[in-house]
Amino acid sequence: MGGGYTGLWTAYYLLRETPGITVAVVEKEIVGFGASGRNGGWCSSKFPVTPGMLEQRYGNRAARELMLAMNASVDEVAHFCDEEQVDAHFHKGGMLILARGVHQLALIRESQAQCERLGLGDQYRLLSAEETNERLKVTKVRGALYAAENASVHPGRLIRGLARAVERRGGVIYEQTEVTSFAAGSKPLLRTPCGELGARKALVLAGEAYLSRLPQVHRCVVPIYSLISLTEPITAEQWSQIGWNNRESVASASLTVDYLTRTADGRILFGSRGAPYRFGSRISDQQDRHLKTHSRIHRRVIEWFPMLNKTTFTHDWGGAVGMPRDWMPMASFDPATRVATARGYTGQGVSTTNLAGRILAALILGKKTAQTRLPMAQRTSPNWEYEPLRWLAVRYAQNAFLRIDDAHDNGRRAPFDTPLAEFLGKH
Ligand SMILES: Cc1cc2nc3c(=O)[nH]c(=O)nc-3n(C[C@H](O)[C@H](O)[C@H](O)COP(=O)(O)OP(=O)(O)OC[C@H]3O[C@@H](n4cnc5c(N)ncnc54)[C@H](O)[C@@H]3O)c2cc1C
């Protein structure tokens, strides 16, 4: 179930490993309708859980192996594009996490120290403000953390290319077919309004944020909206002022999350969280645009790049990411129930889904690989609380993150509840 990256990577690796196997992908809308077709294009070695938290939870070695597997996943996406001749605008330009303001300097230094502890210090380099400015001119920059193992892609091109590769290898994709429930056990099946689809070997639930709509797994993730605005193509003169010639994926260390891509056609894509969580984990097309958040993004673009004050925005959109209760993605298969699932990427799924797809394919085929030993394999996250607790906690955290970032941006003291909000953001 699910024609996004998770479902299609899994299908692709199953078909590649076992030519002739029967694989069907059932998609409610069209391939790429979900986050996979509308993301910010970071194909990143960044994992949804920080290196420090990974080390704390799983130990130094497992954390390091996971980080290295993420690096390899970026290269695996490149390899796939090459081999399957998918022009997804794959560009390995590295990643810059900017410290905008002194308070963010401590955060990027801490991130670098965490990577250092895992023996990856050489891959994550701290840059001074001057070194950062040589790459990219953004206001208020005090320094940056740079990593080379990061690429950007055109999400729509990648998902369409992946779907074609799956079909070329014999997979069948049923679009406009909604899964309404599933049955686990010796005769697992997906139920749809058009009929049932039985599986001999395994069902794969790959719906990410939309899994919260399936009654059987309703509380496994909460849908959190991430919104994006896209500028018109920037003129050559403006680019010469901004720089950004390597087209690194760019973010700052703010709590409300910002992520930027210089697209292949010369626009700035600016994404951010902040649109409110809806009671009962509601997902609707209306939530794809949120005037307040999109206006905030437009203001931030101009605040970051004052020379763009006359630039217009041609596109505003958004979508839901799936957030698990412990922030940790999973890729699991239970041979007893024959249900496999991978989910919980919290907005960092372009490369992580590739890793998850390879893990699921190996688990379903009964193979032990280096990936199936990683901490995200064969695990599950706890369920979220029942409403109204979920709404209260998520809305409180969203609101607090906005207040804390606004206070920092405007030179005010951090709100008194900052430690509580930061604690909730990690637990
Ligand atoms: C705005 C935005 C920006 C993002 N930016 C980035 C980024 O820059 N880098 C990054 O790494 N990650 C990013 N992400 C996250 C990343 O896109 C996701 O983690 C990834 O695409 C998840 O893939 P998926 O296949 O698991 O889920 P999805 O792509 O959401 O696919 C799930 C599919 O299941 C289908 N479906 C749902 N319910 C049913 C049903 N009942 N029956 C049948 N089919 C169903 C949906 O229509 C959908 O196509 C972003 C996400 C969003 C929303």
PDB file of C-alpha atoms and ligand atoms in Angstrom, residues 1-6 26-29 33-36 38-42 177-179 206-208 210 226 228 259 319-321 345 347-350 353, ligand 1:
ATOM      1  CA  MET A   1       0.000   0.000   0.000  1.00  0.00           C
ATOM      2  CA  GLY A   2       1.349   3.384  -1.054  1.00  0.00           C
ATOM      3  CA  GLY A   3       2.911   4.669  -4.249  1.00  0.00           C
ATOM      4  CA  GLY A   4       5.488   6.896  -2.587  1.00  0.00           C
ATOM      5  CA  TYR A   5       9.208   6.292  -2.255  1.00  0.00           C
ATOM      6  CA  THR A   6       8.820   3.685   0.518  1.00  0.00           C
ATOM      7  CA  VAL A  26      -1.850   0.033  -4.590  1.00  0.00           C
ATOM      8  CA  GLU A  27      -2.061   3.811  -4.557  1.00  0.00           C
ATOM      9  CA  LYS A  28      -5.095   5.851  -3.484  1.00  0.00           C
ATOM     10  CA  GLU A  29      -4.365   8.816  -5.770  1.00  0.00           C
ATOM     11  CA  PHE A  33       0.733  12.228  -4.597  1.00  0.00           C
ATOM     12  CA  GLY A  34       2.069  12.165  -1.027  1.00  0.00           C
ATOM     13  CA  ALA A  35       5.245  13.623   0.428  1.00  0.00           C
ATOM     14  CA  SER A  36       7.374  11.863  -2.187  1.00  0.00           C
ATOM     15  CA  ARG A  38       6.124  17.351  -3.128  1.00  0.00           C
ATOM     16  CA  ASN A  39       9.185  17.492  -0.897  1.00  0.00           C
ATOM     17  CA  GLY A  40      12.041  19.952  -0.715  1.00  0.00           C
ATOM     18  CA  GLY A  41      14.457  17.811  -2.691  1.00  0.00           C
ATOM     19  CA  TRP A  42      17.045  17.189   0.037  1.00  0.00           C
ATOM     20  CA  THR A 177      -7.342   2.533  -5.556  1.00  0.00           C
ATOM     21  CA  GLU A 178      -7.797   3.172  -1.855  1.00  0.00           C
ATOM     22  CA  VAL A 179      -6.883   0.609   0.761  1.00  0.00           C
ATOM     23  CA  ALA A 206       3.921   2.307   3.135  1.00  0.00           C
ATOM     24  CA  GLY A 207       1.553   5.209   3.744  1.00  0.00           C
ATOM     25  CA  GLU A 208       3.708   7.396   6.047  1.00  0.00           C
ATOM     26  CA  TYR A 210      -1.555   8.785   5.780  1.00  0.00           C
ATOM     27  CA  SER A 226       5.628  21.017   6.148  1.00  0.00           C
ATOM     28  CA  ILE A 228       7.083  25.237   0.860  1.00  0.00           C
ATOM     29  CA  TYR A 259      15.203  23.954   4.469  1.00  0.00           C
ATOM     30  CA  GLY A 319       2.137  18.180   2.667  1.00  0.00           C
ATOM     31  CA  ALA A 320       2.155  15.976   5.709  1.00  0.00           C
ATOM     32  CA  VAL A 321       5.193  14.235   7.130  1.00  0.00           C
ATOM     33  CA  TYR A 345      10.840   9.734   8.648  1.00  0.00           C
ATOM     34  CA  GLY A 347      10.512  15.086   6.967  1.00  0.00           C
ATOM     35  CA  GLN A 348      13.816  13.348   6.183  1.00  0.00           C
ATOM     36  CA  GLY A 349      12.661  10.561   3.945  1.00  0.00           C
ATOM     37  CA  VAL A 350      14.089  11.009   0.464  1.00  0.00           C
ATOM     38  CA  THR A 353      13.114   5.606   2.328  1.00  0.00           C
TER      39      THR A 353
HETATM   40  C1  LIG B   1       6.504  19.529   2.072  1.00  0.00           C
HETATM   41  C2  LIG B   1       7.460  18.429   2.369  1.00  0.00           C
HETATM   42  C3  LIG B   1       8.831  18.634   2.222  1.00  0.00           C
HETATM   43  C4  LIG B   1       9.729  17.602   2.483  1.00  0.00           C
HETATM   44  N1  LIG B   1      11.053  17.798   2.219  1.00  0.00           N
HETATM   45  C5  LIG B   1      11.920  16.768   2.344  1.00  0.00           C
HETATM   46  C6  LIG B   1      13.272  16.928   1.950  1.00  0.00           C
HETATM   47  O1  LIG B   1      13.676  17.957   1.413  1.00  0.00           O
HETATM   48  N2  LIG B   1      14.119  15.871   2.146  1.00  0.00           N
HETATM   49  C7  LIG B   1      13.702  14.693   2.705  1.00  0.00           C
HETATM   50  O2  LIG B   1      14.514  13.785   2.893  1.00  0.00           O
HETATM   51  N3  LIG B   1      12.399  14.510   3.034  1.00  0.00           N
HETATM   52  C8  LIG B   1      11.508  15.510   2.851  1.00  0.00           C
HETATM   53  N4  LIG B   1      10.188  15.317   3.141  1.00  0.00           N
HETATM   54  C9  LIG B   1       9.770  13.991   3.605  1.00  0.00           C
HETATM   55  C10 LIG B   1       9.764  12.958   2.505  1.00  0.00           C
HETATM   56  O3  LIG B   1       9.183  13.493   1.340  1.00  0.00           O
HETATM   57  C11 LIG B   1       9.000  11.743   2.998  1.00  0.00           C
HETATM   58  O4  LIG B   1       9.622  11.273   4.178  1.00  0.00           O
HETATM   59  C12 LIG B   1       8.931  10.608   2.004  1.00  0.00           C
HETATM   60  O5  LIG B   1       8.510  11.075   0.761  1.00  0.00           O
HETATM   61  C13 LIG B   1       7.994   9.541   2.533  1.00  0.00           C
HETATM   62  O6  LIG B   1       7.725   8.630   1.501  1.00  0.00           O
HETATM   63  P1  LIG B   1       6.597   7.543   1.703  1.00  0.00           P
HETATM   64  O7  LIG B   1       6.528   6.750   0.487  1.00  0.00           O
HETATM   65  O8  LIG B   1       6.851   6.821   2.989  1.00  0.00           O
HETATM   66  O9  LIG B   1       5.267   8.389   1.943  1.00  0.00           O
HETATM   67  P2  LIG B   1       4.387   9.193   0.872  1.00  0.00           P
HETATM   68  O10 LIG B   1       5.217   9.790  -0.174  1.00  0.00           O
HETATM   69  O11 LIG B   1       3.511  10.103   1.663  1.00  0.00           O
HETATM   70  O12 LIG B   1       3.550   8.067   0.168  1.00  0.00           O
HETATM   71  C14 LIG B   1       2.442   7.464   0.741  1.00  0.00           C
HETATM   72  C15 LIG B   1       1.486   7.142  -0.395  1.00  0.00           C
HETATM   73  O13 LIG B   1       0.434   6.348   0.118  1.00  0.00           O
HETATM   74  C16 LIG B   1      -0.747   6.744  -0.534  1.00  0.00           C
HETATM   75  N5  LIG B   1      -1.868   6.351   0.320  1.00  0.00           N
HETATM   76  C17 LIG B   1      -2.260   6.919   1.468  1.00  0.00           C
HETATM   77  N6  LIG B   1      -3.326   6.292   1.975  1.00  0.00           N
HETATM   78  C18 LIG B   1      -3.599   5.287   1.126  1.00  0.00           C
HETATM   79  C19 LIG B   1      -4.595   4.291   1.113  1.00  0.00           C
HETATM   80  N7  LIG B   1      -5.499   4.195   2.093  1.00  0.00           N
HETATM   81  N8  LIG B   1      -4.613   3.415   0.098  1.00  0.00           N
HETATM   82  C20 LIG B   1      -3.686   3.475  -0.902  1.00  0.00           C
HETATM   83  N9  LIG B   1      -2.723   4.419  -0.930  1.00  0.00           N
HETATM   84  C21 LIG B   1      -2.670   5.307   0.071  1.00  0.00           C
HETATM   85  C22 LIG B   1      -0.622   8.237  -0.652  1.00  0.00           C
HETATM   86  O14 LIG B   1      -1.481   8.766  -1.645  1.00  0.00           O
HETATM   87  C23 LIG B   1       0.844   8.381  -0.979  1.00  0.00           C
HETATM   88  O15 LIG B   1       1.090   8.428  -2.354  1.00  0.00           O
HETATM   89  C24 LIG B   1       9.255  16.332   2.918  1.00  0.00           C
HETATM   90  C25 LIG B   1       7.886  16.116   3.061  1.00  0.00           C
HETATM   91  C26 LIG B   1       6.999  17.149   2.787  1.00  0.00           C
HETATM   92  C27 LIG B   1       5.524  16.900   2.945  1.00  0.00           C
END
